[in-house]
Short mmCIF file of C-alpha atoms and ligand atoms in Angstrom, two decimals:
data_model
loop_
_atom_site.label_atom_id
_atom_site.label_comp_id
_atom_site.label_asym_id
_atom_site.label_seq_id
_atom_site.Cartn_x
_atom_site.Cartn_y
_atom_site.Cartn_z
CA MET E 163 -0.01 0.00 0.00
CA THR E 164 1.47 3.31 -1.15
CA PRO E 165 -0.14 6.47 0.20
CA PRO E 166 -1.86 8.78 -0.49
CA TYR E 167 -5.20 7.01 -0.72
CA ILE E 168 -8.16 7.95 -2.91
CA LEU E 169 -11.70 6.81 -2.29
CA ALA E 170 -13.46 5.98 -5.55
CA ILE E 171 -17.22 5.67 -5.26
CA ASP E 172 -18.84 3.75 -8.12
CA GLN E 173 -22.62 3.96 -7.73
CA GLY E 174 -23.87 1.54 -10.39
CA THR E 175 -27.25 0.30 -11.52
CA THR E 176 -27.22 -2.93 -9.57
CA SER E 177 -24.83 -2.08 -6.74
CA SER E 178 -23.03 0.67 -4.91
CA ARG E 179 -19.29 0.16 -4.63
CA ALA E 180 -16.40 1.86 -2.94
CA LEU E 181 -12.73 1.26 -3.73
CA ILE E 182 -9.64 2.56 -2.06
CA VAL E 183 -6.98 3.27 -4.69
CA ASP E 184 -3.38 4.01 -3.80
CA ARG E 185 -0.76 6.06 -5.62
CA THR E 186 0.29 3.10 -7.79
CA GLY E 187 -3.29 2.55 -8.97
CA ALA E 188 -3.60 -0.58 -6.82
CA ILE E 189 -6.98 -1.35 -5.24
CA VAL E 190 -6.34 -1.84 -1.54
CA GLY E 191 -9.93 -2.00 -0.28
CA LEU E 192 -13.29 -2.79 -1.86
CA GLY E 193 -16.85 -2.67 -0.57
CA GLN E 194 -19.96 -3.55 -2.55
CA GLN E 195 -23.65 -3.46 -1.59
CA PRO E 196 -26.47 -4.59 -3.92
CA LEU E 197 -29.20 -2.13 -4.76
CA THR E 198 -32.90 -3.06 -4.82
CA GLN E 199 -34.52 -2.81 -8.26
CA TYR E 200 -38.19 -1.79 -8.31
CA TYR E 201 -40.35 -2.64 -11.34
CA PRO E 202 -43.72 -0.99 -10.46
CA GLN E 203 -45.15 -1.51 -13.98
CA PRO E 204 -43.89 -3.18 -17.15
CA GLY E 205 -41.13 -1.03 -18.60
CA TRP E 206 -40.71 1.01 -15.37
CA VAL E 207 -37.51 0.77 -13.29
CA GLU E 208 -36.96 2.66 -10.05
CA HIS E 209 -34.40 2.90 -7.25
CA ASP E 210 -34.79 4.26 -3.74
CA PRO E 211 -32.51 7.37 -3.46
CA GLU E 212 -32.07 6.77 0.29
CA GLU E 213 -30.89 3.23 -0.46
CA ILE E 214 -28.49 4.58 -3.07
CA TRP E 215 -27.01 6.68 -0.27
CA THR E 216 -27.02 4.07 2.52
CA THR E 217 -25.53 1.36 0.30
CA THR E 218 -22.84 3.83 -0.73
CA LEU E 219 -22.08 4.57 2.92
CA ASP E 220 -21.98 0.86 3.75
CA ALA E 221 -19.65 0.16 0.83
CA ILE E 222 -17.32 2.96 1.98
CA GLY E 223 -17.21 1.42 5.49
CA VAL E 224 -16.34 -2.04 4.10
CA ALA E 225 -13.64 -0.68 1.76
CA LEU E 226 -11.98 1.36 4.51
CA ALA E 227 -12.07 -1.62 6.93
CA GLN E 228 -10.52 -3.86 4.28
CA ALA E 229 -7.75 -1.38 3.66
CA GLY E 230 -7.27 -0.85 7.40
CA LEU E 231 -7.79 2.89 7.00
CA ALA E 232 -9.90 5.52 8.70
CA PHE E 233 -11.98 8.04 6.75
CA GLY E 234 -9.58 10.81 7.75
CA ASP E 235 -6.73 8.92 6.03
CA LEU E 236 -8.28 9.66 2.61
CA ALA E 237 -6.60 12.31 0.50
CA CYS E 238 -9.56 12.90 -1.80
CA ILE E 239 -12.69 11.34 -3.30
CA GLY E 240 -13.59 10.57 -6.92
CA LEU E 241 -17.22 9.80 -7.74
CA THR E 242 -18.64 7.91 -10.68
CA ASN E 243 -22.21 6.82 -11.18
CA GLN E 244 -24.95 5.24 -13.23
CA ARG E 245 -25.95 8.05 -15.58
CA GLU E 246 -29.31 9.54 -16.72
CA THR E 247 -31.19 8.26 -13.65
CA ALA E 248 -33.31 11.13 -12.27
CA VAL E 249 -33.37 11.97 -8.57
CA VAL E 250 -35.60 14.70 -7.12
CA TRP E 251 -35.44 15.91 -3.52
CA GLU E 252 -36.44 18.79 -1.23
CA ARG E 253 -33.82 21.48 -0.93
CA ALA E 254 -34.77 22.30 2.65
CA THR E 255 -34.78 18.78 4.08
CA GLY E 256 -32.85 16.69 1.57
CA ALA E 257 -35.75 14.25 1.51
CA PRO E 258 -36.39 12.51 -1.84
CA VAL E 259 -39.85 13.29 -3.20
CA HIS E 260 -40.08 10.22 -5.45
CA ARG E 261 -38.17 7.08 -6.21
CA ALA E 262 -35.34 7.66 -8.67
CA ILE E 263 -36.46 6.97 -12.24
CA VAL E 264 -33.72 4.73 -13.64
CA TRP E 265 -32.09 5.13 -17.07
CA GLN E 266 -33.67 1.84 -18.17
CA ASP E 267 -37.21 3.15 -17.50
CA ARG E 268 -39.39 3.45 -20.61
CA ARG E 269 -42.40 5.29 -19.21
CA THR E 270 -41.67 8.48 -21.14
CA ALA E 271 -41.81 6.97 -24.65
CA GLY E 272 -45.03 8.95 -25.26
CA ILE E 273 -43.47 12.22 -24.15
CA CYS E 274 -40.57 11.59 -26.53
CA GLU E 275 -42.99 10.87 -29.36
CA ASP E 276 -44.90 14.14 -28.68
CA VAL E 277 -41.67 16.16 -28.82
CA ARG E 278 -40.74 14.37 -32.01
CA SER E 279 -44.17 15.05 -33.56
CA ALA E 280 -43.70 18.71 -32.67
CA GLY E 281 -40.70 18.67 -34.99
CA GLU E 282 -38.14 19.28 -32.27
CA GLU E 283 -35.93 16.21 -32.69
CA GLU E 284 -33.20 17.78 -34.79
CA ARG E 285 -32.91 20.85 -32.56
CA VAL E 286 -32.58 18.57 -29.50
CA ARG E 287 -30.04 16.38 -31.29
CA GLN E 288 -27.85 19.22 -32.44
CA ALA E 289 -27.81 20.94 -29.03
CA THR E 290 -27.41 17.87 -26.81
CA GLY E 291 -25.78 15.25 -29.04
CA LEU E 292 -28.52 12.87 -27.91
CA THR E 293 -31.50 11.23 -29.53
CA LEU E 294 -35.04 11.62 -28.22
CA ASP E 295 -35.39 8.54 -26.10
CA PRO E 296 -36.79 7.75 -22.64
CA TYR E 297 -33.27 6.69 -21.67
CA PHE E 298 -32.19 10.25 -20.90
CA THR E 299 -32.99 12.31 -17.80
CA GLY E 300 -34.97 15.17 -19.37
CA THR E 301 -38.28 13.47 -20.07
CA LYS E 302 -38.12 11.60 -16.72
CA LEU E 303 -38.22 15.06 -15.06
CA THR E 304 -41.00 16.17 -17.44
CA TRP E 305 -42.98 13.11 -16.29
CA LEU E 306 -42.38 13.74 -12.58
CA PHE E 307 -43.38 17.39 -12.83
CA ARG E 308 -46.46 16.66 -14.97
CA HIS E 309 -47.60 14.10 -12.47
CA ASP E 310 -47.27 16.48 -9.55
CA PRO E 311 -48.12 20.09 -10.43
CA GLU E 312 -47.40 21.16 -6.83
CA LEU E 313 -43.89 19.72 -7.18
CA HIS E 314 -43.49 21.70 -10.40
CA ARG E 315 -44.56 24.88 -8.67
CA GLN E 316 -42.07 24.25 -5.85
CA ALA E 317 -39.36 23.48 -8.41
CA ARG E 318 -39.95 26.85 -10.08
CA LEU E 319 -39.50 28.51 -6.71
CA GLY E 320 -36.16 26.74 -6.16
CA GLU E 321 -37.47 24.57 -3.35
CA ILE E 322 -36.72 21.33 -5.19
CA CYS E 323 -33.43 19.86 -6.38
CA ALA E 324 -33.48 17.72 -9.53
CA GLY E 325 -30.37 15.98 -10.75
CA THR E 326 -28.57 12.82 -11.72
CA VAL E 327 -27.05 10.42 -9.19
CA ASP E 328 -23.76 12.34 -9.01
CA ALA E 329 -25.61 15.49 -7.90
CA TRP E 330 -27.54 13.49 -5.30
CA LEU E 331 -24.40 11.88 -3.87
CA ILE E 332 -22.34 15.11 -3.90
CA TRP E 333 -25.23 16.72 -2.01
CA LYS E 334 -25.34 13.88 0.53
CA LEU E 335 -21.57 13.61 0.94
CA THR E 336 -21.26 17.36 1.54
CA GLY E 337 -24.24 17.45 3.92
CA GLY E 338 -26.23 19.58 1.48
CA ALA E 339 -23.42 22.16 1.08
CA SER E 340 -22.81 21.47 -2.65
CA PHE E 341 -25.46 21.18 -5.35
CA LEU E 342 -23.29 20.36 -8.34
CA THR E 343 -23.17 17.99 -11.27
CA ASP E 344 -20.31 17.29 -13.63
CA PHE E 345 -20.25 17.94 -17.39
CA THR E 346 -20.33 14.28 -18.38
CA ASN E 347 -23.50 13.59 -16.39
CA ALA E 348 -25.06 16.89 -17.48
CA SER E 349 -24.43 15.88 -21.11
CA ARG E 350 -26.76 12.90 -20.61
CA THR E 351 -29.84 14.85 -19.50
CA LEU E 352 -31.24 16.23 -22.84
CA LEU E 353 -31.13 19.64 -21.11
CA PHE E 354 -27.44 20.53 -21.53
CA ASN E 355 -26.00 22.18 -24.58
CA VAL E 356 -22.82 20.21 -25.25
CA LYS E 357 -21.49 22.77 -27.72
CA ARG E 358 -21.89 25.69 -25.31
CA GLY E 359 -21.19 23.75 -22.11
CA ARG E 360 -24.27 24.99 -20.22
CA TRP E 361 -27.93 24.30 -19.56
CA ASP E 362 -29.97 25.21 -22.62
CA ASP E 363 -32.90 27.53 -21.82
CA GLY E 364 -34.83 26.53 -24.91
CA LEU E 365 -34.60 22.87 -23.96
CA LEU E 366 -35.51 23.59 -20.33
CA ASP E 367 -38.71 25.21 -21.67
CA LEU E 368 -39.33 22.35 -24.08
CA PHE E 369 -39.00 19.72 -21.36
CA GLU E 370 -40.74 21.88 -18.69
CA VAL E 371 -37.79 21.70 -16.32
CA PRO E 372 -37.28 24.85 -14.19
CA ARG E 373 -33.67 26.13 -14.19
CA ALA E 374 -34.03 26.77 -10.45
CA ALA E 375 -34.23 23.02 -9.80
CA LEU E 376 -30.98 22.14 -11.56
CA PRO E 377 -27.43 21.99 -10.13
CA ALA E 378 -24.54 24.07 -11.44
CA ALA E 379 -22.35 22.02 -13.81
CA ALA E 380 -18.54 21.77 -13.57
CA PRO E 381 -15.81 19.85 -15.44
CA SER E 382 -15.05 16.33 -14.18
CA GLN E 383 -11.75 17.49 -12.74
CA SER E 384 -13.11 20.09 -10.33
CA ARG E 385 -13.43 20.71 -6.61
CA PHE E 386 -16.98 19.62 -5.78
CA GLY E 387 -16.83 20.40 -2.05
CA PHE E 388 -15.81 18.63 1.15
CA THR E 389 -17.41 15.75 2.98
CA SER E 390 -19.54 16.82 5.94
CA GLU E 391 -17.50 16.79 9.13
CA GLU E 392 -20.64 16.07 11.12
CA GLN E 393 -21.27 12.84 9.22
CA PHE E 394 -17.75 11.66 8.45
CA GLY E 395 -15.64 13.24 11.15
CA SER E 396 -13.32 14.79 8.53
CA ARG E 397 -13.48 17.16 5.62
CA VAL E 398 -12.18 15.20 2.62
CA PRO E 399 -12.31 16.99 -0.74
CA ILE E 400 -14.32 15.57 -3.64
CA THR E 401 -12.00 16.38 -6.55
CA GLY E 402 -13.36 14.28 -9.42
CA ALA E 403 -16.78 13.20 -10.75
CA ALA E 404 -17.90 11.62 -13.99
CA GLY E 405 -20.62 9.43 -15.37
CA ASP E 406 -19.52 5.81 -15.23
CA GLN E 407 -18.98 5.28 -18.96
CA GLN E 408 -16.86 8.39 -19.42
CA ALA E 409 -14.97 7.46 -16.22
CA ALA E 410 -14.34 3.99 -17.65
CA LEU E 411 -12.94 5.46 -20.88
CA PHE E 412 -10.67 7.66 -18.75
CA GLY E 413 -9.66 4.64 -16.62
CA GLN E 414 -8.83 2.77 -19.82
CA GLY E 415 -6.38 5.45 -20.83
CA GLY E 416 -8.78 6.91 -23.41
CA PHE E 417 -7.19 10.34 -23.22
CA ALA E 418 -6.74 10.85 -26.96
CA PRO E 419 -8.84 10.38 -30.10
CA GLY E 420 -8.85 6.82 -31.41
CA VAL E 421 -9.00 4.91 -28.10
CA ALA E 422 -12.24 2.96 -27.69
CA LYS E 423 -13.56 0.94 -24.80
CA ASN E 424 -16.57 -1.29 -24.25
CA THR E 425 -18.01 -1.91 -20.81
CA TYR E 426 -19.97 -5.11 -20.27
CA GLY E 427 -22.27 -4.53 -17.31
CA THR E 428 -26.05 -4.49 -17.15
CA GLY E 429 -25.84 -2.97 -20.61
CA CYS E 430 -22.93 -2.45 -22.96
CA PHE E 431 -21.45 0.95 -23.51
CA LEU E 432 -19.07 1.54 -26.36
CA LEU E 433 -17.25 4.86 -26.15
CA SER E 434 -14.58 6.36 -28.29
CA ASN E 435 -12.63 9.55 -27.60
CA ALA E 436 -13.62 12.02 -30.31
CA GLY E 437 -11.21 14.81 -29.35
CA ARG E 438 -12.41 18.40 -29.40
CA LYS E 439 -14.67 18.14 -32.46
CA ALA E 440 -18.34 18.56 -31.61
CA ALA E 441 -19.90 16.88 -34.65
CA VAL E 442 -23.09 14.97 -33.86
CA PRO E 443 -22.94 11.54 -35.59
CA GLU E 444 -25.65 10.86 -38.19
CA THR E 445 -25.76 7.16 -37.55
CA GLY E 446 -27.73 6.61 -34.35
CA LEU E 447 -24.76 7.21 -32.08
CA LEU E 448 -24.48 9.89 -29.45
CA LEU E 449 -22.16 12.78 -28.84
CA SER E 450 -21.44 13.46 -25.17
CA LEU E 451 -18.89 15.26 -23.09
CA GLY E 452 -15.86 13.29 -21.98
CA ALA E 453 -14.21 13.33 -18.56
CA GLY E 454 -10.98 14.79 -19.95
CA ALA E 455 -12.47 18.28 -20.34
CA GLY E 456 -9.81 20.63 -19.05
CA PRO E 457 -8.62 24.20 -19.40
CA GLN E 458 -8.29 23.76 -23.20
CA GLY E 459 -12.05 23.25 -23.45
CA PRO E 460 -14.39 20.30 -23.59
CA GLU E 461 -13.47 16.91 -24.91
CA TYR E 462 -16.11 14.84 -26.68
CA VAL E 463 -16.92 11.14 -26.82
CA ILE E 464 -18.98 9.20 -29.31
CA GLU E 465 -21.10 6.58 -27.67
CA GLY E 466 -23.23 3.62 -28.60
CA SER E 467 -25.34 2.22 -25.78
CA VAL E 468 -26.86 -1.27 -25.72
CA PHE E 469 -29.43 -1.44 -22.93
CA VAL E 470 -29.24 -5.16 -22.20
CA ALA E 471 -26.03 -7.19 -22.03
CA GLY E 472 -25.14 -8.74 -18.64
CA ALA E 473 -28.81 -8.29 -17.79
CA LEU E 474 -29.55 -11.06 -20.34
CA VAL E 475 -27.31 -13.39 -18.35
CA GLN E 476 -29.10 -12.28 -15.19
CA TRP E 477 -32.47 -12.99 -16.79
CA MET E 478 -31.36 -16.51 -17.73
CA ARG E 479 -30.18 -17.01 -14.16
CA ASP E 480 -33.07 -15.42 -12.20
CA GLU E 481 -36.10 -15.74 -14.45
CA LEU E 482 -35.35 -18.90 -16.45
CA GLY E 483 -33.19 -20.65 -13.86
CA LEU E 484 -30.87 -21.99 -16.63
CA ILE E 485 -27.81 -21.21 -14.50
CA ALA E 486 -27.21 -20.72 -10.76
CA GLN E 487 -24.63 -17.92 -11.08
CA SER E 488 -23.75 -15.52 -13.86
CA ALA E 489 -20.31 -17.10 -14.27
CA ASP E 490 -21.97 -20.51 -15.02
CA ILE E 491 -22.98 -19.23 -18.45
CA GLU E 492 -19.44 -19.60 -19.77
CA PRO E 493 -18.98 -23.38 -19.31
CA LEU E 494 -22.55 -23.99 -20.39
CA ALA E 495 -22.09 -21.94 -23.55
CA ALA E 496 -18.71 -23.50 -24.22
CA SER E 497 -20.22 -27.02 -24.05
CA VAL E 498 -21.60 -26.56 -27.58
CA PRO E 499 -19.68 -25.43 -30.68
CA ASP E 500 -22.40 -23.09 -31.94
CA THR E 501 -25.94 -21.88 -31.20
CA ALA E 502 -27.62 -24.40 -33.54
CA GLY E 503 -28.92 -21.41 -35.50
CA VAL E 504 -30.52 -19.62 -32.50
CA VAL E 505 -30.32 -15.83 -32.29
CA ILE E 506 -31.48 -14.00 -29.17
CA VAL E 507 -32.30 -10.30 -29.42
CA PRO E 508 -32.58 -9.12 -25.80
CA ALA E 509 -34.70 -5.99 -26.51
CA PHE E 510 -36.32 -6.26 -23.08
CA THR E 511 -36.56 -2.48 -22.65
CA GLY E 512 -36.60 -1.50 -26.31
CA LEU E 513 -33.45 -1.01 -28.29
CA GLY E 514 -30.73 1.63 -27.86
CA ALA E 515 -28.11 2.42 -30.48
CA PRO E 516 -28.29 2.31 -33.41
CA ASP E 517 -32.05 1.59 -33.68
CA TRP E 518 -33.48 3.67 -30.79
CA ASP E 519 -36.80 1.90 -30.71
CA PRO E 520 -38.59 1.99 -27.30
CA HIS E 521 -41.25 -0.36 -28.74
CA ALA E 522 -38.90 -3.18 -29.77
CA ARG E 523 -39.19 -6.29 -27.57
CA GLY E 524 -37.00 -9.34 -27.09
CA ALA E 525 -37.10 -12.39 -29.33
CA ILE E 526 -35.54 -15.84 -29.60
CA LEU E 527 -35.34 -16.79 -33.26
CA GLY E 528 -34.39 -19.94 -35.04
CA LEU E 529 -35.69 -22.42 -32.47
CA THR E 530 -35.76 -26.05 -33.53
CA ARG E 531 -36.50 -29.24 -31.58
CA GLY E 532 -32.82 -29.96 -30.90
CA VAL E 533 -32.08 -26.66 -29.18
CA THR E 534 -30.79 -27.07 -25.63
CA LYS E 535 -30.16 -24.66 -22.81
CA ALA E 536 -26.47 -24.71 -23.77
CA HIS E 537 -27.37 -23.33 -27.21
CA LEU E 538 -29.45 -20.62 -25.55
CA ALA E 539 -26.56 -19.76 -23.24
CA ARG E 540 -24.20 -19.47 -26.25
CA ALA E 541 -26.74 -17.39 -28.14
CA ALA E 542 -26.92 -15.05 -25.16
CA LEU E 543 -23.15 -14.45 -25.20
CA GLU E 544 -23.25 -14.07 -28.97
CA ALA E 545 -26.04 -11.48 -28.66
CA ILE E 546 -23.88 -9.36 -26.37
CA ALA E 547 -20.89 -9.64 -28.71
CA LEU E 548 -22.88 -9.16 -31.93
CA SER E 549 -24.68 -6.03 -30.70
CA SER E 550 -21.33 -4.44 -29.77
CA ALA E 551 -19.67 -5.60 -33.00
CA GLU E 552 -22.39 -3.94 -35.02
CA LEU E 553 -21.91 -0.73 -33.04
CA ILE E 554 -18.21 -0.74 -33.78
CA GLU E 555 -19.01 -0.96 -37.52
CA VAL E 556 -21.46 1.94 -37.17
CA MET E 557 -19.02 3.98 -35.05
CA ASN E 558 -16.26 3.59 -37.60
CA GLU E 559 -18.42 5.58 -40.03
CA SER E 560 -18.23 8.62 -37.66
CA LEU E 561 -14.54 8.38 -36.86
CA PRO E 562 -11.63 9.67 -38.91
CA GLU E 563 -9.82 6.31 -38.39
CA PRO E 564 -11.51 2.94 -37.77
CA ILE E 565 -11.24 1.47 -34.27
CA ARG E 566 -8.15 -0.81 -34.31
CA GLU E 567 -8.44 -2.41 -30.90
CA LEU E 568 -11.04 -2.58 -28.17
CA ARG E 569 -10.29 -2.13 -24.48
CA VAL E 570 -12.83 -3.90 -22.33
CA ASP E 571 -14.10 -3.83 -18.74
CA GLY E 572 -17.22 -4.36 -16.64
CA GLY E 573 -18.56 -7.38 -14.73
CA ALA E 574 -19.04 -9.59 -17.79
CA ALA E 575 -15.59 -8.86 -19.28
CA VAL E 576 -14.18 -11.63 -17.07
CA ASN E 577 -15.97 -14.08 -19.43
CA ASP E 578 -13.22 -15.37 -21.75
CA LEU E 579 -15.63 -16.92 -24.23
CA LEU E 580 -17.55 -13.67 -24.52
CA MET E 581 -14.31 -11.75 -25.11
CA GLN E 582 -13.21 -14.24 -27.80
CA LEU E 583 -16.62 -13.95 -29.50
CA GLN E 584 -16.22 -10.18 -29.33
CA ALA E 585 -12.86 -10.28 -31.05
CA ASP E 586 -14.29 -12.69 -33.66
CA PHE E 587 -17.39 -10.65 -34.48
CA ALA E 588 -15.62 -7.26 -34.31
CA GLY E 589 -12.63 -8.47 -36.31
CA ILE E 590 -10.18 -6.60 -34.08
CA PRO E 591 -8.12 -7.53 -30.98
CA VAL E 592 -9.84 -7.22 -27.64
CA LEU E 593 -7.57 -6.01 -24.81
CA ARG E 594 -8.52 -6.78 -21.24
CA PRO E 595 -6.56 -4.77 -18.70
CA GLN E 596 -5.09 -6.25 -15.53
CA SER E 597 -7.67 -4.37 -13.53
CA THR E 598 -11.18 -4.42 -14.97
CA GLU E 599 -12.14 -1.87 -12.30
CA THR E 600 -11.52 0.84 -14.86
CA THR E 601 -14.67 2.79 -13.94
CA ALA E 602 -13.57 3.27 -10.35
CA LEU E 603 -9.97 3.79 -11.45
CA GLY E 604 -11.12 6.50 -13.86
CA ALA E 605 -12.85 8.31 -11.01
CA ALA E 606 -9.75 7.88 -8.84
CA TYR E 607 -7.52 9.25 -11.61
CA LEU E 608 -9.77 12.29 -12.10
CA ALA E 609 -9.74 13.00 -8.37
CA GLY E 610 -6.03 12.33 -7.99
CA LEU E 611 -5.09 14.57 -10.92
CA THR E 612 -7.09 17.47 -9.50
CA ALA E 613 -5.62 16.90 -6.03
CA GLY E 614 -2.07 16.72 -7.43
CA ILE E 615 -1.45 13.06 -6.53
CA TRP E 616 -0.46 12.51 -10.17
CA SER E 617 1.04 15.42 -11.98
CA SER E 618 0.02 14.57 -15.53
CA ILE E 619 -2.13 12.36 -17.72
CA ASP E 620 1.06 10.64 -18.91
CA GLU E 621 1.77 9.48 -15.38
CA VAL E 622 -1.73 8.00 -15.20
CA ALA E 623 -1.46 6.45 -18.67
CA GLU E 624 1.45 4.32 -17.45
CA LEU E 625 -0.79 2.62 -14.89
CA TRP E 626 -2.79 0.82 -17.69
CA ARG E 627 -1.52 -2.70 -18.44
CA PRO E 628 -3.14 -5.45 -20.54
CA GLU E 629 -3.83 -8.78 -18.83
CA ARG E 630 -4.91 -10.67 -21.96
CA VAL E 631 -5.38 -9.99 -25.62
CA PHE E 632 -8.06 -11.89 -27.58
CA GLU E 633 -7.18 -12.06 -31.28
CA PRO E 634 -9.93 -12.38 -33.89
CA ARG E 635 -10.21 -15.89 -35.37
CA LEU E 636 -13.22 -15.67 -37.70
CA GLY E 637 -12.81 -15.19 -41.43
CA SER E 638 -14.18 -11.97 -42.88
CA ALA E 639 -16.94 -13.66 -44.92
CA GLU E 640 -18.28 -15.57 -41.92
CA ARG E 641 -18.04 -12.47 -39.73
CA HIS E 642 -20.11 -10.47 -42.19
CA ARG E 643 -22.61 -13.31 -42.53
CA ARG E 644 -23.11 -13.34 -38.76
CA LEU E 645 -23.51 -9.55 -38.61
CA ARG E 646 -26.11 -9.69 -41.43
CA GLU E 647 -27.98 -12.49 -39.63
CA TRP E 648 -27.95 -10.39 -36.43
CA ARG E 649 -29.41 -7.41 -38.31
CA ARG E 650 -32.16 -9.57 -39.78
CA ALA E 651 -33.02 -10.79 -36.28
CA VAL E 652 -33.01 -7.25 -34.81
CA GLU E 653 -35.34 -6.07 -37.53
CA ARG E 654 -37.91 -8.69 -36.56
CA THR E 655 -38.16 -7.15 -33.06
CA LEU E 656 -38.67 -3.50 -34.07
CA GLY E 657 -41.96 -1.84 -33.16
CA TRP E 658 -43.33 -5.00 -31.54
CA ALA E 659 -44.99 -3.28 -28.56
CA ALA E 660 -46.19 -0.23 -30.47
CA SER E 661 -49.78 -1.42 -31.00
N1 ADP W 260 -18.90 -14.49 -15.96
C1 ADP W 260 -19.90 -13.74 -16.46
N2 ADP W 260 -20.35 -13.94 -17.71
C2 ADP W 260 -21.33 -13.18 -18.23
N3 ADP W 260 -21.94 -12.19 -17.56
C3 ADP W 260 -21.53 -11.92 -16.34
C4 ADP W 260 -20.48 -12.69 -15.69
N4 ADP W 260 -20.27 -12.17 -14.46
C5 ADP W 260 -21.17 -11.14 -14.32
N5 ADP W 260 -21.91 -11.00 -15.44
C6 ADP W 260 -22.98 -9.99 -15.67
O1 ADP W 260 -22.39 -8.73 -15.54
C7 ADP W 260 -23.31 -7.81 -14.92
C8 ADP W 260 -22.63 -7.17 -13.75
O2 ADP W 260 -21.62 -6.37 -14.17
P1 ADP W 260 -21.36 -4.95 -13.47
O3 ADP W 260 -20.27 -4.31 -14.26
O4 ADP W 260 -21.18 -5.16 -12.02
O5 ADP W 260 -22.76 -4.27 -13.77
P2 ADP W 260 -23.41 -2.86 -13.43
O6 ADP W 260 -22.29 -1.88 -13.21
O7 ADP W 260 -24.25 -2.57 -14.62
O8 ADP W 260 -24.25 -3.02 -12.19
C9 ADP W 260 -24.51 -8.63 -14.53
O9 ADP W 260 -25.54 -8.33 -15.44
C10 ADP W 260 -24.06 -10.09 -14.65
O10 ADP W 260 -25.12 -10.91 -15.10
O1 G3P W 261 -24.48 1.27 -13.79
P1 G3P W 261 -24.00 0.74 -15.09
O2 G3P W 261 -22.57 0.33 -15.09
O3 G3P W 261 -24.92 -0.30 -15.62
O4 G3P W 261 -24.03 1.94 -16.15
C1 G3P W 261 -25.21 2.62 -16.40
C2 G3P W 261 -24.98 3.65 -17.47
O5 G3P W 261 -24.28 4.80 -17.00
C3 G3P W 261 -26.27 4.06 -18.06
O6 G3P W 261 -26.08 4.97 -19.14
#
């Protein structure tokens, strides 16, 4: 253990985690607490904001105990979080007024369609870099305010705070002293102008979100305040914050254009550093702000988000009972040489990039009498790899140079078969770093750079080391055949739930 120590908080969709990172980038303590998922109606997904906070606190306690450190031993804190999820609370008391509406929640598909019918899609896309989809925070706030006019009135008066999970946790960590969000999270709200780097008044009007309810936005490497002495016994500075996918790109050394990473968690998030050019892709991908924004101005990322990846494995485990643990999918899938023609499209919550169809629903195609659960397991891993491979092809159209290698992380990146399938279907090497905790490391690097623990990006870049490289083994013709078959399968799921 090499001091100083950084606390990296990684508040994810399914769990809250805390990691203690030392000067060498080693993880010397780790705490993790699962988070309850609420599904009040089909297509709705909620979290309890208080539980987001208490699980975070518990995870911090476990991480510190494991490292043998006290809270006061921490030099600084870096925060990273599930993005887009909307949290609304009372400014006076800090009490949440509603459950958090999670990024996966589809309840605002109708609101998105109304905005689209009003001809506003292109204006929204050019200002925010995002597509009109229930995924993003903006329409979740529209929904909350429409459903509670009194809340809307209070929000206009500045009595309500509305933000993403980073804003909520910064507020809680600082005992209500800081109401701040970072640029990367703000760039996922549909309310933030990514070209101007500020909230967009026209979009606030369009989505009926009062400016008085929103936090101030700051670059990821900023001073976000100090922890409350009353709660923690010490004032530790929060010196970095970023949405988890931008943090992961940073943790993967994605400091310059051309580096791409894919995170395999609940969903899959493919991000590529796009440098300082703010061109919105035309191909169903998103333009967002990157964590590397510094004094020279903002840095952009191009992103393709797949909503369901590891969640498909979870579904096979929890709902179908095909496996006992997520890791069991690998030997089961490896017990057969192919899927026997089965293709699974896990459009459980609609489809993200590049189709953006909230009405798509999942399908298992190509079933025959001989299909076993092993074929289904293999088809599940192939679905994760094929959806990402297709996104790489699409992303290449928006990049000056095609992606040459893919850096990977996230809970499902430990799956060797999945990584091999990814290399095969993408046709490029897949590089898995020694530490797949790149999201938390990204937050730690951001915080440590601001606090002066590392003096430059170059110093941080040296901490990234590959653990294993998966080389592509599939011929080009077969690879293209599989991608075409995947596209045919996806097209069968589009619009399914629309009528
Ligand atoms: N060995 C494995 N093979 C495939 N999927 C896995 C494996 N281990 C975990 N997963 C999946 O990875 C996801 C957890 O990854 P994680 O990065 O912790 O997710 P999140 O940050 O979205 O909560 C779960 O959906 C789980 O099913
Ligand atoms: O919590 P994760 O890792 O599933 O990531 C969630 C993403 O930020 C959603 O955009």
